[in-house]
XYZ file of C-alpha atoms in Angstrom:
385
model
C -9.841 -3.054 25.509
C -13.620 -2.191 24.968
C -15.128 -3.169 21.448
C -17.630 -1.682 19.641
C -17.687 -4.068 16.213
C -19.454 -3.885 12.866
C -21.236 -6.789 11.753
C -19.235 -8.526 8.610
C -22.415 -7.809 6.549
C -21.835 -3.718 7.134
C -17.702 -3.877 6.903
C -17.935 -3.422 2.869
C -16.177 -5.405 0.513
C -11.814 -6.028 0.772
C -10.586 -4.952 -2.234
C -8.086 -7.490 -4.139
C -4.502 -6.990 -3.504
C -4.162 -5.551 -7.100
C -7.259 -3.177 -6.776
C -6.698 0.127 -8.073
C -8.088 1.394 -4.663
C -5.227 0.633 -3.145
C -3.125 2.962 -5.269
C -5.492 5.913 -3.592
C -3.952 4.897 -0.204
C -7.351 6.111 0.806
C -8.613 2.551 1.592
C -8.969 1.684 4.857
C -10.079 -1.328 7.236
C -13.598 -1.189 9.026
C -12.264 -1.000 12.346
C -9.675 1.484 14.338
C -8.764 1.960 18.105
C -8.949 4.874 19.929
C -7.697 5.912 23.637
C -8.057 9.392 25.805
C -5.717 10.600 28.011
C -5.934 13.771 29.827
C -3.941 15.351 32.461
C -6.301 14.962 35.411
C -7.016 11.398 35.128
C -4.553 9.940 33.050
C -5.624 7.201 29.999
C -8.542 5.859 29.350
C -9.534 2.473 28.290
C -8.823 2.049 24.795
C -11.776 1.416 22.433
C -12.010 -0.695 19.100
C -14.495 0.788 16.968
C -15.585 1.058 13.688
C -13.758 3.651 11.676
C -14.365 7.126 11.289
C -13.853 10.900 11.682
C -12.230 12.362 14.564
C -14.169 15.562 16.239
C -11.470 18.224 17.589
C -12.192 21.676 18.730
C -11.066 24.384 16.581
C -8.531 25.000 19.459
C -7.161 21.710 19.499
C -3.276 21.783 20.206
C -2.264 19.803 17.429
C -3.972 22.083 14.737
C -2.066 24.977 15.986
C 1.490 23.722 17.361
C 1.913 20.245 15.486
C 1.861 18.198 18.665
C 1.755 14.988 16.899
C 3.619 11.788 16.388
C 3.032 8.796 14.609
C 4.678 5.136 13.403
C 4.489 3.274 10.353
C 4.734 -0.120 10.487
C 3.033 -3.166 8.703
C 1.333 -6.951 9.613
C 2.223 -9.802 7.340
C 0.240 -12.758 6.216
C 3.065 -15.387 5.972
C 2.982 -18.305 3.674
C 2.277 -20.477 6.398
C -0.886 -18.357 7.009
C 0.594 -17.053 10.344
C -0.035 -13.605 11.253
C 3.323 -11.634 12.071
C 4.748 -8.018 12.968
C 8.237 -7.298 12.373
C 10.197 -5.942 15.387
C 7.205 -3.891 16.673
C 8.819 -3.308 20.074
C 11.366 -0.843 18.251
C 8.268 1.008 16.823
C 6.770 1.515 20.508
C 9.948 2.643 21.409
C 10.514 5.071 18.710
C 6.598 6.578 19.234
C 7.561 7.181 22.986
C 10.496 9.288 21.835
C 8.506 11.025 19.421
C 6.070 11.458 22.074
C 8.887 13.169 24.316
C 9.799 15.277 21.289
C 6.593 17.051 21.304
C 5.279 16.812 24.923
C 2.665 14.513 24.471
C 1.820 11.732 26.963
C 3.454 8.339 27.205
C 1.931 4.950 26.485
C 3.199 1.918 28.135
C 5.069 0.315 25.319
C 4.276 -3.542 26.393
C 0.426 -2.499 26.717
C 0.651 -0.585 23.371
C 1.980 -3.610 21.658
C -0.742 -5.920 23.246
C -3.541 -3.008 21.960
C -2.181 -3.561 18.338
C -1.510 -7.094 18.260
C -5.233 -7.340 19.725
C -6.847 -5.101 17.162
C -5.081 -6.969 14.200
C -6.138 -10.202 15.976
C -9.513 -9.118 15.126
C -9.188 -7.173 11.743
C -6.771 -9.026 10.001
C -8.666 -12.657 9.495
C -10.867 -10.452 6.939
C -8.813 -7.783 6.050
C -5.635 -9.934 5.062
C -6.803 -13.127 4.385
C -3.809 -14.025 1.331
C -0.680 -15.378 2.421
C 2.329 -13.135 0.976
C 0.425 -9.836 1.567
C 0.458 -7.251 4.255
C -1.348 -4.346 5.600
C -0.015 -1.052 6.720
C -0.707 0.003 10.169
C -0.631 3.738 11.395
C -0.412 4.167 15.179
C -0.862 8.065 15.934
C -1.107 10.456 18.772
C -2.250 13.750 19.000
C -2.451 16.720 21.368
C -6.257 17.016 21.386
C -7.218 19.223 24.293
C -8.178 22.579 23.424
C -5.012 24.979 24.281
C -4.166 28.076 22.610
C -0.879 29.162 23.954
C 2.147 27.340 24.045
C 1.746 25.096 26.654
C 1.849 21.256 26.683
C -1.782 19.743 25.658
C -4.506 19.066 28.695
C -5.568 15.813 26.631
C -4.153 13.765 24.074
C -5.835 10.974 21.665
C -4.205 7.689 20.683
C -5.547 6.073 17.540
C -4.863 2.958 15.479
C -6.090 2.225 12.316
C -5.037 -0.049 9.190
C -4.541 1.237 5.517
C -5.108 -1.006 2.508
C -1.609 -0.272 0.537
C -0.643 -1.512 -3.018
C 1.102 -4.744 -2.776
C 4.543 -5.828 -4.442
C 4.217 -7.562 -7.844
C 7.524 -9.466 -7.227
C 8.649 -7.757 -10.194
C 12.348 -6.602 -10.354
C 12.318 -2.691 -9.318
C 13.179 -0.054 -12.255
C 14.418 1.778 -9.402
C 13.838 5.344 -8.466
C 15.011 9.047 -9.514
C 16.456 11.011 -6.856
C 16.830 14.834 -7.004
C 19.609 16.659 -4.341
C 17.677 19.144 -2.512
C 18.454 23.066 -3.009
C 20.324 24.664 0.059
C 17.501 26.632 1.045
C 15.212 23.242 1.397
C 16.920 21.546 4.819
C 14.775 18.603 6.230
C 16.331 18.407 9.749
C 19.358 19.928 11.749
C 21.311 19.076 14.673
C 19.147 20.026 17.680
C 16.015 19.802 15.897
C 13.244 17.059 15.334
C 14.555 15.070 12.418
C 15.115 12.203 14.247
C 11.845 11.950 15.699
C 8.560 10.786 13.780
C 6.415 13.786 14.011
C 4.160 15.314 11.310
C 6.686 18.555 11.437
C 9.351 16.779 9.726
C 7.190 16.251 6.954
C 4.892 19.202 5.832
C 7.496 21.466 5.077
C 9.551 18.779 2.947
C 6.481 18.777 0.582
C 7.818 21.689 -1.370
C 10.898 20.009 -2.312
C 8.865 16.666 -2.966
C 6.682 18.865 -5.448
C 10.169 19.901 -7.173
C 11.496 16.754 -7.369
C 8.508 15.069 -9.361
C 8.403 18.469 -11.778
C 12.117 17.305 -12.374
C 11.016 13.715 -13.324
C 12.231 12.372 -9.793
C 9.764 10.490 -7.371
C 11.819 11.470 -4.045
C 14.212 14.183 -2.757
C 17.899 13.412 -1.746
C 18.153 15.372 1.175
C 21.481 17.174 1.843
C 22.787 18.962 4.715
C 25.268 22.137 5.280
C 27.985 23.798 3.135
C 29.918 20.205 2.588
C 26.572 18.818 1.179
C 26.206 15.622 3.731
C 23.791 12.947 2.512
C 21.002 12.366 4.908
C 18.299 10.748 3.626
C 16.047 10.417 0.557
C 12.419 11.359 0.917
C 11.188 10.004 4.283
C 13.586 6.742 3.848
C 17.177 6.052 4.893
C 19.638 6.109 2.196
C 22.575 3.763 1.534
C 25.496 3.548 -0.731
C 27.606 0.724 -1.752
C 31.010 1.523 -3.254
C 34.479 0.515 -3.712
C 37.038 2.496 -1.386
C 38.837 4.446 -3.199
C 42.673 3.320 -1.667
C 41.928 -0.673 -1.720
C 39.305 -3.250 -3.604
C 37.240 -3.154 -0.721
C 33.587 -2.702 -0.828
C 31.685 -0.521 1.645
C 27.849 -0.127 2.429
C 27.709 3.289 3.740
C 24.798 4.940 5.592
C 24.481 8.246 7.437
C 25.028 7.835 11.241
C 22.504 8.604 14.001
C 24.777 10.634 16.630
C 24.111 14.054 14.432
C 20.051 13.613 15.366
C 19.518 14.596 11.611
C 17.840 11.400 10.318
C 15.594 8.703 11.374
C 16.362 5.385 13.354
C 14.456 3.459 10.808
C 14.134 -0.250 11.621
C 14.503 -1.148 8.509
C 17.648 0.364 8.028
C 18.683 -0.996 11.339
C 17.755 -4.702 10.111
C 19.836 -4.356 7.068
C 22.849 -2.940 8.948
C 22.289 -6.074 11.400
C 21.771 -8.475 8.459
C 24.801 -7.122 6.325
C 27.210 -7.464 9.427
C 26.240 -11.002 10.252
C 25.500 -12.162 6.954
C 28.006 -10.167 4.112
C 30.992 -9.622 6.092
C 34.313 -11.368 5.128
C 33.822 -14.072 7.455
C 30.426 -15.093 6.651
C 29.703 -14.300 3.042
C 31.029 -17.578 1.837
C 28.122 -19.283 3.450
C 25.321 -17.019 2.566
C 26.303 -15.552 -0.697
C 29.532 -16.821 -2.192
C 28.728 -14.521 -5.488
C 29.069 -11.351 -3.878
C 31.835 -9.322 -2.905
C 32.387 -8.986 0.850
C 31.208 -5.729 2.834
C 32.467 -3.785 5.142
C 29.549 -1.846 7.476
C 30.018 1.968 7.974
C 27.584 4.395 9.554
C 29.223 7.663 9.115
C 29.081 11.322 7.599
C 29.521 11.340 3.725
C 28.632 13.826 1.016
C 27.347 13.976 -2.164
C 30.965 15.092 -3.619
C 31.831 11.355 -2.307
C 28.918 9.917 -4.375
C 30.006 11.940 -7.450
C 33.502 11.117 -7.255
C 33.189 7.353 -6.566
C 30.596 7.514 -9.977
C 33.386 9.201 -12.048
C 35.858 6.688 -10.653
C 34.220 3.982 -11.596
C 33.838 2.792 -7.784
C 29.970 3.472 -7.134
C 28.299 0.213 -7.349
C 25.178 0.896 -6.286
C 22.447 2.814 -3.865
C 19.262 1.867 -2.488
C 16.695 3.097 -0.104
C 14.849 1.710 2.929
C 11.537 2.461 4.990
C 8.382 0.793 5.783
C 6.270 2.003 2.909
C 9.320 1.926 0.380
C 10.656 -1.277 1.754
C 13.962 -1.701 0.361
C 14.533 0.146 -3.084
C 17.086 0.582 -5.504
C 17.938 4.161 -6.821
C 18.397 4.195 -10.689
C 19.517 7.863 -11.162
C 20.561 10.337 -8.657
C 20.243 14.203 -10.238
C 22.541 17.022 -8.660
C 22.944 20.193 -10.145
C 23.554 19.766 -13.773
C 25.080 16.505 -13.119
C 23.469 12.810 -13.298
C 24.514 9.678 -11.861
C 23.019 6.848 -13.634
C 22.826 3.523 -12.376
C 23.664 -0.020 -14.712
C 20.158 -1.107 -15.802
C 19.812 -4.435 -17.007
C 16.671 -6.250 -19.031
C 14.651 -9.245 -17.523
C 13.239 -12.268 -19.540
C 10.237 -10.315 -19.771
C 11.577 -7.297 -21.375
C 10.955 -5.198 -18.441
C 14.489 -2.368 -17.832
C 15.302 -2.666 -13.667
C 18.340 -1.152 -11.815
C 21.143 -3.646 -10.982
C 20.871 -3.714 -7.456
C 22.928 -7.146 -6.267
C 23.246 -6.288 -2.750
C 19.984 -4.647 -1.904
C 18.024 -7.359 -3.610
C 19.647 -10.030 -1.357
C 19.007 -8.055 1.789
C 15.511 -7.729 0.929
C 14.879 -11.235 0.123
C 16.271 -11.803 3.740
C 14.144 -9.402 4.998
C 11.135 -10.745 3.527
C 11.970 -14.529 4.295
C 11.751 -13.307 7.899
C 8.459 -11.410 7.547
C 6.754 -13.704 5.952
C 7.888 -16.838 7.897
C 10.199 -18.400 5.795
C 12.922 -18.156 8.113
C 12.306 -18.609 11.575
C 13.933 -15.284 13.238
C 13.750 -13.622 16.715
C 12.384 -10.414 14.764
C 9.143 -11.936 13.920
C 6.607 -11.285 16.435
C 3.422 -13.852 15.866
C -0.027 -12.651 16.753
C -2.362 -15.537 17.900
C -5.754 -14.938 15.851
C -7.604 -17.339 17.950
């Protein structure tokens, strides 16, 4: 990788962790990485350069045919001041899968991880100095070559940048409100591209997102098919915790991956693995003895199952997971003329918060790994020397 870096005096001020500028999600670090691929020559050497605009021809493939893929990941400044990525090899694998789905070239996964780490080793001493904070990282690939007509892009551009997002305040979450989707709004379908992280999965979903906000909800609960299978919530994976109808067994349930209509979320995968390892009947006594053990299931389930569990008082909690949302409890689900409201409690400082015991402990375990309080194989430490 080559480097064309700005002097620190020209990089601008770093906004504080709770600066309103972060809420706009338009505050970026000083540099980005770009690399060009051409059919004839393959990949050129990536370059780290000042963050700025990208020049494209009006006939660029991405502008007409949505030949675009991206990843969302975060880098964490640990309480020990070390810099960590969380399972980044999974992001690299998923980007390769997304690239294949929209006919973009492959980037060697090991090389990609080295590029990301090299970029962050330079950028983070200035832009991520405070322990317990994080920086959002967006690797992206687009079909940049001039290519009118349905064909594989003759040229592609990989770019990578860091975004200064709002930070967690550490206060309990009031929970998010979800509006179940209408039958005419379908996010993904078998044989489609809902399991790939491509722009075409998100643009059309903005119509339903706008309707959710009109109904005092922050996200869409995506349903699919005549039996209204529950799939995702906004751009996040969705989980339900309930007591089984025929026994006192408590289950953690999320939609399975085998239909290819949900994203294989890295936070999702980690939650499932932690729940199986630490919240099962064999292990919960050592990890969280105050909670009832969980059985973990990845399977199709419907909105009617949620409504029935709520009516029978078997529904314990729901939550969502993703890189941006992290782990957030659900306070309300609106479906047709029915409302599922989850129990609330009041904190010592008078704030209302959703009761979410399982989501809270899973979130805390993930944070321990991300910020170095727990030494774990999922953490990828970046050498900043």
